[in-house]
Coordinates of C-alpha atoms in Angstrom, one line a residue:
M20 CA 86.6 152.8 81.9
K21 CA 90.3 152.9 82.4
Y22 CA 92.7 150.3 81.3
I23 CA 96.3 149.9 82.5
K24 CA 98.7 147.1 81.7
Q25 CA 101.8 146.4 83.6
N26 CA 104.5 143.7 83.3
I27 CA 105.3 142.4 86.7
K28 CA 108.1 140.3 85.4
D29 CA 108.7 138.5 82.1
G30 CA 105.6 136.5 81.2
V31 CA 103.6 137.7 84.1
T32 CA 101.2 140.6 83.4
L33 CA 98.9 142.6 85.5
H34 CA 95.8 144.1 83.8
L35 CA 93.8 146.8 85.7
I36 CA 90.3 147.6 84.4
I37 CA 89.0 150.4 86.6
N38 CA 85.2 150.8 85.8
E39 CA 82.5 152.6 87.8
N40 CA 79.6 151.0 85.9
F41 CA 79.4 147.8 87.9
K42 CA 78.4 146.7 91.4
T43 CA 80.8 143.7 91.2
D44 CA 84.5 143.1 90.9
F45 CA 86.1 140.3 88.9
S46 CA 89.5 138.9 89.8
V47 CA 90.8 136.6 87.1
V48 CA 94.0 134.5 86.5
F49 CA 94.7 133.3 83.0
I50 CA 97.4 130.9 82.3
S51 CA 98.1 130.3 78.6
I52 CA 100.2 127.5 77.2
P53 CA 100.7 126.0 73.8
L54 CA 98.4 122.9 72.8
E55 CA 100.5 119.8 72.8
K56 CA 99.1 116.3 72.3
E57 CA 101.3 114.6 74.9
N58 CA 100.0 117.0 77.7
I59 CA 96.5 118.0 76.6
T60 CA 94.7 115.6 79.1
K61 CA 96.9 116.3 82.0
N62 CA 96.2 120.1 81.2
A63 CA 92.5 119.5 81.3
L64 CA 92.7 118.0 84.8
I65 CA 94.6 120.8 86.3
P66 CA 91.8 123.4 87.0
A67 CA 89.6 120.6 88.4
I68 CA 92.3 119.5 90.8
I69 CA 93.2 123.1 91.9
K70 CA 89.5 124.0 92.8
N71 CA 89.4 121.1 95.4
G72 CA 91.7 122.8 97.9
S73 CA 94.9 124.7 98.7
K74 CA 97.3 124.3 101.4
R75 CA 95.4 127.0 103.6
Y76 CA 91.9 125.8 102.5
T77 CA 92.5 122.1 102.4
N78 CA 89.1 121.2 100.7
Y79 CA 86.4 122.7 98.6
Q80 CA 84.1 123.0 101.7
L81 CA 86.6 125.4 103.2
I82 CA 87.0 127.4 100.0
N83 CA 83.2 127.8 99.9
E84 CA 83.0 128.8 103.5
E85 CA 85.6 131.6 102.8
L86 CA 83.8 132.7 99.7
E87 CA 80.5 133.0 101.9
M88 CA 82.6 135.1 104.3
L89 CA 83.4 137.3 101.4
Y90 CA 79.8 138.4 101.0
G91 CA 78.8 135.3 98.8
A92 CA 81.7 135.6 96.2
S93 CA 81.6 132.9 93.5
F94 CA 84.6 131.1 92.3
D95 CA 84.9 129.1 89.0
C96 CA 87.5 127.7 86.6
G97 CA 87.7 126.2 83.2
L98 CA 89.5 125.8 79.9
D99 CA 89.4 127.7 76.6
K100 CA 91.0 126.7 73.2
T101 CA 92.2 129.8 71.4
G102 CA 93.9 129.1 68.1
D103 CA 96.8 126.8 68.8
N104 CA 96.9 127.7 72.6
L105 CA 95.1 126.4 75.7
V106 CA 94.1 129.0 78.5
L107 CA 93.5 127.8 82.0
K108 CA 91.1 130.3 83.6
F109 CA 90.3 131.0 87.3
Y110 CA 88.1 133.8 88.5
I111 CA 86.2 135.1 91.4
E112 CA 83.2 137.6 91.2
S113 CA 82.5 139.6 94.3
I114 CA 80.5 142.6 95.5
N115 CA 82.4 145.9 95.1
D116 CA 83.2 147.6 98.5
N117 CA 81.0 150.6 97.6
F118 CA 77.9 148.4 98.0
L119 CA 78.8 146.7 101.3
P120 CA 77.7 147.9 104.8
E121 CA 81.3 149.1 105.6
K122 CA 84.5 149.4 103.9
N123 CA 86.3 146.2 104.6
E124 CA 88.9 145.6 101.8
N125 CA 86.7 142.8 100.2
L126 CA 88.5 142.9 96.9
E127 CA 91.8 142.7 98.5
K128 CA 90.7 139.5 100.5
V129 CA 89.1 138.0 97.2
L130 CA 92.4 138.6 95.3
N131 CA 94.4 137.0 98.0
L132 CA 92.1 134.0 98.0
L133 CA 92.2 133.6 94.2
L134 CA 96.1 133.7 94.2
E135 CA 96.2 131.3 97.0
I136 CA 94.0 128.7 95.2
V137 CA 95.9 129.0 91.9
F138 CA 99.5 129.3 93.1
N139 CA 99.4 127.3 96.5
P140 CA 97.5 124.0 95.7
L141 CA 97.1 121.2 98.2
V142 CA 100.1 119.0 97.9
E143 CA 101.1 115.8 99.8
N144 CA 104.6 114.5 99.5
E145 CA 105.2 116.3 96.1
S146 CA 102.0 115.2 94.6
F147 CA 98.4 116.2 94.4
K148 CA 96.0 114.3 96.6
N149 CA 95.3 111.0 95.1
Q150 CA 91.6 111.0 96.2
Y151 CA 91.0 114.2 94.3
V152 CA 93.0 113.2 91.2
E153 CA 91.0 109.9 90.8
L154 CA 87.8 111.7 91.3
E155 CA 88.6 114.3 88.6
K156 CA 89.8 111.7 86.2
R157 CA 86.3 110.1 86.4
N158 CA 84.7 113.5 86.1
L159 CA 86.9 114.3 82.9
E160 CA 85.9 111.0 81.4
L161 CA 82.2 111.9 81.9
L162 CA 82.8 115.3 80.3
I163 CA 84.6 113.9 77.3
N164 CA 81.7 111.5 76.8
S165 CA 79.2 114.2 77.2
V166 CA 80.8 116.2 74.4
R167 CA 80.6 113.2 72.2
D168 CA 76.8 112.9 73.1
D169 CA 76.3 116.5 72.0
K170 CA 76.3 115.8 68.2
D171 CA 76.4 119.6 67.3
I172 CA 79.6 120.3 69.3
Y173 CA 81.0 116.8 68.3
S174 CA 80.5 117.5 64.6
Y175 CA 82.1 120.8 64.8
E176 CA 85.1 119.7 66.7
K177 CA 85.5 116.7 64.4
C178 CA 85.6 118.9 61.3
I179 CA 88.3 120.9 63.0
N180 CA 90.3 117.7 63.9
I181 CA 90.0 116.6 60.3
M182 CA 91.4 119.9 59.0
Y183 CA 94.0 120.4 61.6
K184 CA 94.9 116.9 62.6
N185 CA 98.7 117.7 62.7
S186 CA 98.5 120.9 64.8
G187 CA 97.3 122.1 68.2
Y188 CA 94.1 123.5 67.0
G189 CA 92.9 120.1 66.0
L190 CA 93.1 118.8 69.6
S191 CA 90.0 118.7 71.9
K192 CA 90.7 120.9 74.9
Y193 CA 89.5 118.1 77.2
G194 CA 92.1 115.6 75.9
N195 CA 91.1 112.0 75.5
I196 CA 90.0 109.0 77.6
E197 CA 93.0 106.8 76.4
D198 CA 95.5 109.2 78.3
L199 CA 93.6 109.0 81.6
K200 CA 94.9 105.5 82.7
N201 CA 98.6 106.7 82.5
I202 CA 98.0 109.9 84.8
N203 CA 98.8 109.7 88.5
S204 CA 99.1 112.2 91.3
E205 CA 102.8 112.6 90.9
K206 CA 102.7 113.1 87.1
L207 CA 99.9 115.7 87.4
Y208 CA 101.7 117.7 90.0
E209 CA 104.8 117.7 87.9
R210 CA 102.8 119.0 84.9
Y211 CA 101.3 121.7 87.1
K212 CA 104.7 122.9 88.2
E213 CA 105.8 123.0 84.4
I214 CA 102.6 125.1 83.5
I215 CA 103.3 127.5 86.5
S216 CA 106.8 128.0 85.5
N217 CA 106.5 128.4 81.8
G218 CA 102.9 129.5 81.1
K219 CA 102.1 133.1 80.2
I220 CA 100.3 134.4 83.3
D221 CA 97.7 137.2 83.0
I222 CA 96.2 138.6 86.2
I223 CA 93.1 140.8 85.6
V224 CA 91.3 142.8 88.1
S225 CA 88.0 144.6 86.9
G226 CA 86.0 146.9 89.1
E227 CA 86.0 150.2 91.0
Y228 CA 88.9 150.4 93.2
K229 CA 92.4 152.3 93.8
K230 CA 94.8 151.4 91.2
E231 CA 97.9 151.9 93.5
K232 CA 96.5 149.6 96.2
I233 CA 95.8 146.6 94.0
E234 CA 98.9 147.1 92.0
Q235 CA 101.0 147.0 95.2
Q236 CA 99.1 144.0 96.6
V237 CA 99.7 141.7 93.6
K238 CA 103.3 142.7 93.3
E239 CA 104.0 142.0 96.9
N240 CA 102.0 138.8 97.0
E241 CA 104.3 136.0 98.1
F242 CA 103.2 133.6 95.4
I243 CA 103.7 136.2 92.7
K244 CA 107.2 137.0 94.1
N245 CA 108.0 133.4 93.8
L246 CA 107.2 133.2 90.1
N247 CA 110.1 132.9 87.8
P248 CA 110.4 135.2 84.6
R249 CA 109.6 133.1 81.6
Q250 CA 109.7 133.3 77.8
D251 CA 106.6 134.0 75.9
N252 CA 106.4 130.6 74.1
L253 CA 102.8 130.8 72.8
N254 CA 101.7 130.2 69.2
I255 CA 100.8 133.5 67.7
N256 CA 97.6 133.2 65.7
N257 CA 96.3 136.2 63.7
F258 CA 95.5 137.1 60.1
K259 CA 99.2 137.6 59.4
T260 CA 100.3 134.2 60.7
E261 CA 97.8 131.9 59.3
I262 CA 98.6 131.7 55.6
K263 CA 96.5 129.2 53.8
E264 CA 97.1 127.5 50.5
K265 CA 94.4 126.3 48.3
V266 CA 93.7 122.6 48.6
K267 CA 93.9 120.5 45.5
Q268 CA 90.7 118.7 46.4
P269 CA 88.3 119.5 49.2
Q270 CA 87.9 116.6 51.8
I271 CA 84.5 115.1 52.2
V272 CA 84.1 113.0 55.2
K273 CA 80.8 111.2 56.1
E274 CA 80.3 109.5 59.5
E275 CA 77.6 107.3 60.7
M276 CA 75.9 107.3 64.2
D277 CA 72.7 106.6 65.6
V278 CA 71.4 110.1 65.3
T279 CA 67.9 111.7 64.5
Q280 CA 69.3 114.7 62.8
G281 CA 72.2 115.1 60.4
K282 CA 75.0 117.5 61.3
L283 CA 76.7 119.3 58.4
V284 CA 79.9 121.3 59.0
I285 CA 81.8 122.9 56.1
G286 CA 85.2 124.4 56.7
L287 CA 86.3 127.3 54.5
D288 CA 89.8 128.8 54.1
I289 CA 90.5 132.4 53.7
L290 CA 93.3 133.0 51.2
P291 CA 94.4 136.6 51.8
N292 CA 95.9 137.4 48.4
N293 CA 97.3 140.8 49.5
L294 CA 94.1 142.0 51.0
G295 CA 95.9 143.7 54.0
D296 CA 94.2 143.6 57.4
F297 CA 91.0 141.8 56.3
R298 CA 89.6 141.0 59.6
F299 CA 86.9 143.6 59.6
I300 CA 85.9 142.6 56.0
A301 CA 85.7 139.1 57.1
I302 CA 83.4 139.9 60.0
M303 CA 81.2 141.8 57.6
Y304 CA 81.2 138.8 55.0
N305 CA 80.5 136.3 57.6
A306 CA 77.5 138.3 59.1
I307 CA 75.9 138.9 55.7
F308 CA 76.6 135.2 54.7
G309 CA 75.7 133.3 57.8
N310 CA 75.7 135.0 61.1
G311 CA 72.3 136.2 62.3
V312 CA 68.7 136.0 61.3
N313 CA 69.0 138.2 58.3
S314 CA 71.9 136.3 56.8
K315 CA 71.6 134.3 53.6
L316 CA 72.1 130.9 55.3
F317 CA 69.2 131.6 57.7
Q318 CA 66.9 133.3 55.3
I319 CA 67.4 130.9 52.3
V320 CA 68.6 127.6 53.6
R321 CA 66.5 127.5 56.8
E322 CA 63.4 129.9 56.1
K323 CA 62.9 129.8 52.4
E324 CA 64.0 126.3 51.4
S325 CA 63.2 124.5 54.8
L326 CA 66.4 122.6 54.4
A327 CA 67.8 123.1 57.8
Y328 CA 66.6 123.3 61.4
T329 CA 69.7 125.4 62.3
A330 CA 71.9 127.3 59.9
K331 CA 74.7 129.6 60.8
S332 CA 78.4 130.4 60.1
E333 CA 81.2 131.4 62.4
Y334 CA 84.4 133.2 61.6
V335 CA 87.5 132.0 63.5
V336 CA 89.8 135.0 63.5
Q337 CA 92.7 133.1 65.0
K338 CA 92.9 130.6 62.1
N339 CA 91.5 132.4 59.0
N340 CA 88.6 130.1 58.7
I341 CA 84.9 130.2 58.4
F342 CA 82.8 127.2 59.5
I343 CA 79.3 126.7 58.2
R344 CA 77.2 124.6 60.7
C345 CA 73.7 123.1 59.8
G346 CA 71.3 120.6 61.5
I347 CA 69.5 118.9 58.6
E348 CA 67.4 115.9 57.6
C349 CA 70.0 113.3 56.4
E350 CA 68.2 112.8 53.1
K351 CA 68.6 116.5 52.3
Y352 CA 72.4 116.5 52.4
D353 CA 73.0 116.9 48.6
K354 CA 70.5 119.6 48.1
T355 CA 71.8 121.6 51.1
V356 CA 75.4 121.3 50.2
E357 CA 74.5 122.5 46.6
L358 CA 72.5 125.4 47.8
I359 CA 75.3 126.5 50.2
K360 CA 77.7 126.4 47.3
E361 CA 75.3 128.6 45.3
L362 CA 75.2 131.0 48.2
L363 CA 79.0 131.2 48.3
E364 CA 79.0 132.1 44.6
Q365 CA 76.4 134.7 45.0
M366 CA 78.7 136.3 47.7
K367 CA 81.5 136.3 45.1
K368 CA 79.4 138.0 42.5
G369 CA 78.2 140.7 44.9
E370 CA 74.6 139.5 45.1
F371 CA 73.7 141.4 48.2
T372 CA 72.5 145.1 48.6
E373 CA 73.9 148.3 50.1
E374 CA 70.9 148.0 52.6
D375 CA 72.2 144.5 53.6
I376 CA 75.6 146.2 54.2
L377 CA 74.0 149.0 56.3
K378 CA 72.0 146.6 58.4
T379 CA 74.9 144.3 59.0
K380 CA 77.1 147.2 60.2
E381 CA 74.5 148.3 62.7
Y382 CA 74.1 144.7 63.9
I383 CA 77.8 144.4 64.3
T384 CA 78.5 147.8 65.9
S385 CA 75.6 147.2 68.3
G386 CA 77.5 143.9 69.3
I387 CA 80.7 146.0 69.9
D388 CA 78.8 148.4 72.1
S389 CA 77.7 145.6 74.2
I390 CA 81.3 144.5 74.9
N391 CA 81.7 147.3 77.6
E392 CA 78.3 146.5 79.0
E393 CA 79.2 143.2 80.7
Q394 CA 82.4 142.8 83.0
D395 CA 83.1 139.2 81.7
T396 CA 82.7 140.2 78.1
Q397 CA 85.1 143.2 78.5
I398 CA 87.7 141.1 80.2
L399 CA 87.6 138.5 77.5
Y400 CA 87.8 141.1 74.7
L401 CA 90.9 142.7 76.2
F402 CA 92.5 139.4 77.0
G403 CA 91.9 138.3 73.3
Q404 CA 93.8 141.4 72.1
E405 CA 96.6 140.4 74.4
L406 CA 96.9 136.9 72.9
S407 CA 96.6 138.2 69.3
K408 CA 99.3 140.8 69.9
L409 CA 96.9 143.1 67.9
P410 CA 95.4 145.6 70.4
L411 CA 92.2 147.3 69.2
K412 CA 90.0 149.7 71.1
T413 CA 86.3 149.2 70.7
E414 CA 85.8 152.6 69.2
E415 CA 88.5 151.9 66.6
Y416 CA 86.8 148.5 66.0
K417 CA 83.5 150.2 65.2
E418 CA 85.2 152.6 62.7
K419 CA 86.9 149.8 61.0
I420 CA 83.5 148.0 60.5
K421 CA 81.8 151.2 59.3
A422 CA 84.6 151.7 56.7
V423 CA 84.1 148.4 55.0
T424 CA 82.9 148.6 51.4
K425 CA 80.9 146.3 49.1
E426 CA 83.9 146.2 46.8
E427 CA 86.1 144.8 49.7
I428 CA 83.5 142.2 50.6
V429 CA 83.3 141.0 47.1
E430 CA 87.1 140.8 46.7
F431 CA 87.3 139.0 50.1
A432 CA 84.6 136.6 49.0
N433 CA 86.7 135.5 45.9
N434 CA 89.5 134.5 48.3
I435 CA 87.3 132.0 50.1
E436 CA 87.9 128.4 49.2
L437 CA 86.2 125.1 50.3
N438 CA 88.5 122.9 52.6
T439 CA 86.4 120.3 54.2
I440 CA 82.9 119.0 54.2
Y441 CA 82.0 116.8 57.2
F442 CA 78.6 115.2 57.5
L443 CA 77.3 113.1 60.5
K444 CA 74.3 111.0 59.5
N445 CA 72.1 108.3 60.8
G446 CA 73.4 104.8 60.1
G447 CA 75.0 103.2 63.2
E448 CA 76.0 103.4 66.7
N449 CA 79.7 103.8 66.5
A450 CA 81.9 106.6 65.3
D451 CA 85.6 106.8 64.5
N452 CA 87.8 107.6 67.6
W453 CA 89.6 111.0 67.2
K454 CA 92.0 112.7 69.6

């Protein structure tokens, strides 16, 4: 695999991943913007509107017909929340030219189509087509409600919202239903233009191809030429920037809904205390504590004590947090919380073995090896390095994990503090609104 990064102009970057291991090519456009409450719902609508048609392909059916002509290429789009930033993503997966009956520049055609969809949307009288806007507003309302109906996702996002209510990370990437009534075609098109003019744009092409050809194509594309240079105004989120202070008293929030299974989410802060670059120690700590079937959470809370149907923890590197997530019987809340606190204390005392550490390192390094086995995973990994401003090759990543010691994990464990306990329990049909 060969990776080349080039700045086309300020704020617009081309990433070329040349890899002979796959039969497909991925062409991707990521547009990254800061999360802001006043624009969050409009932002969520943009990808859905764009996929409905461009000036050349005026409806979704024409786009699909073109994709079929490109040997069944597939287009999709979506949203990701990464720290205090939102990423609008658009991508096409297509068959590599080497596996087609004849050389026909399939990748070049696919890339032209993707840039057409993203940067040349269907516009009527300086606004998006009203029919599409109203349709996607209804679809977004259904999506927001579906997230609320998924109690596992709802509880996790609610805990984050409680902890980060005054910052971008506390926002739902889909926005909120209350905003929809004030969004019209003209306002949405204005927001699209703001995003295209100010957002960080990353164009990524992964597959087997001639570097010079793709590079020239992107640089000479009329839509790319028309992009203005822009300042990188993203929020930088990494272990250096997310400095936490110990809370005086952890928050405990209980909410009632008509649920059959309680949802417990515990938010933990990482207080660095001169630990240096502790990302790799944190990954090890989290895996031993709650990530995987050999972790303390799974083996003790779920298997031994039968207190939880599900039990896991997640390290959010962008925000210096660890989130514990359990599905439990509502009446077992107190016992489960107390046991989790005991397990956190065990980590502080170093009550885990060198064998635990060895197995965890094998588990993590195996996962790192798999990064380069899937094109989409490889793309997301490299793009994550781009956003964090902390580039890290996978081989270096593995070496950093292998170098972590038990003493470092114990020291790290003693810098973990409880921030919030959120519990969704049975008791009613309504829940508090949150944005």
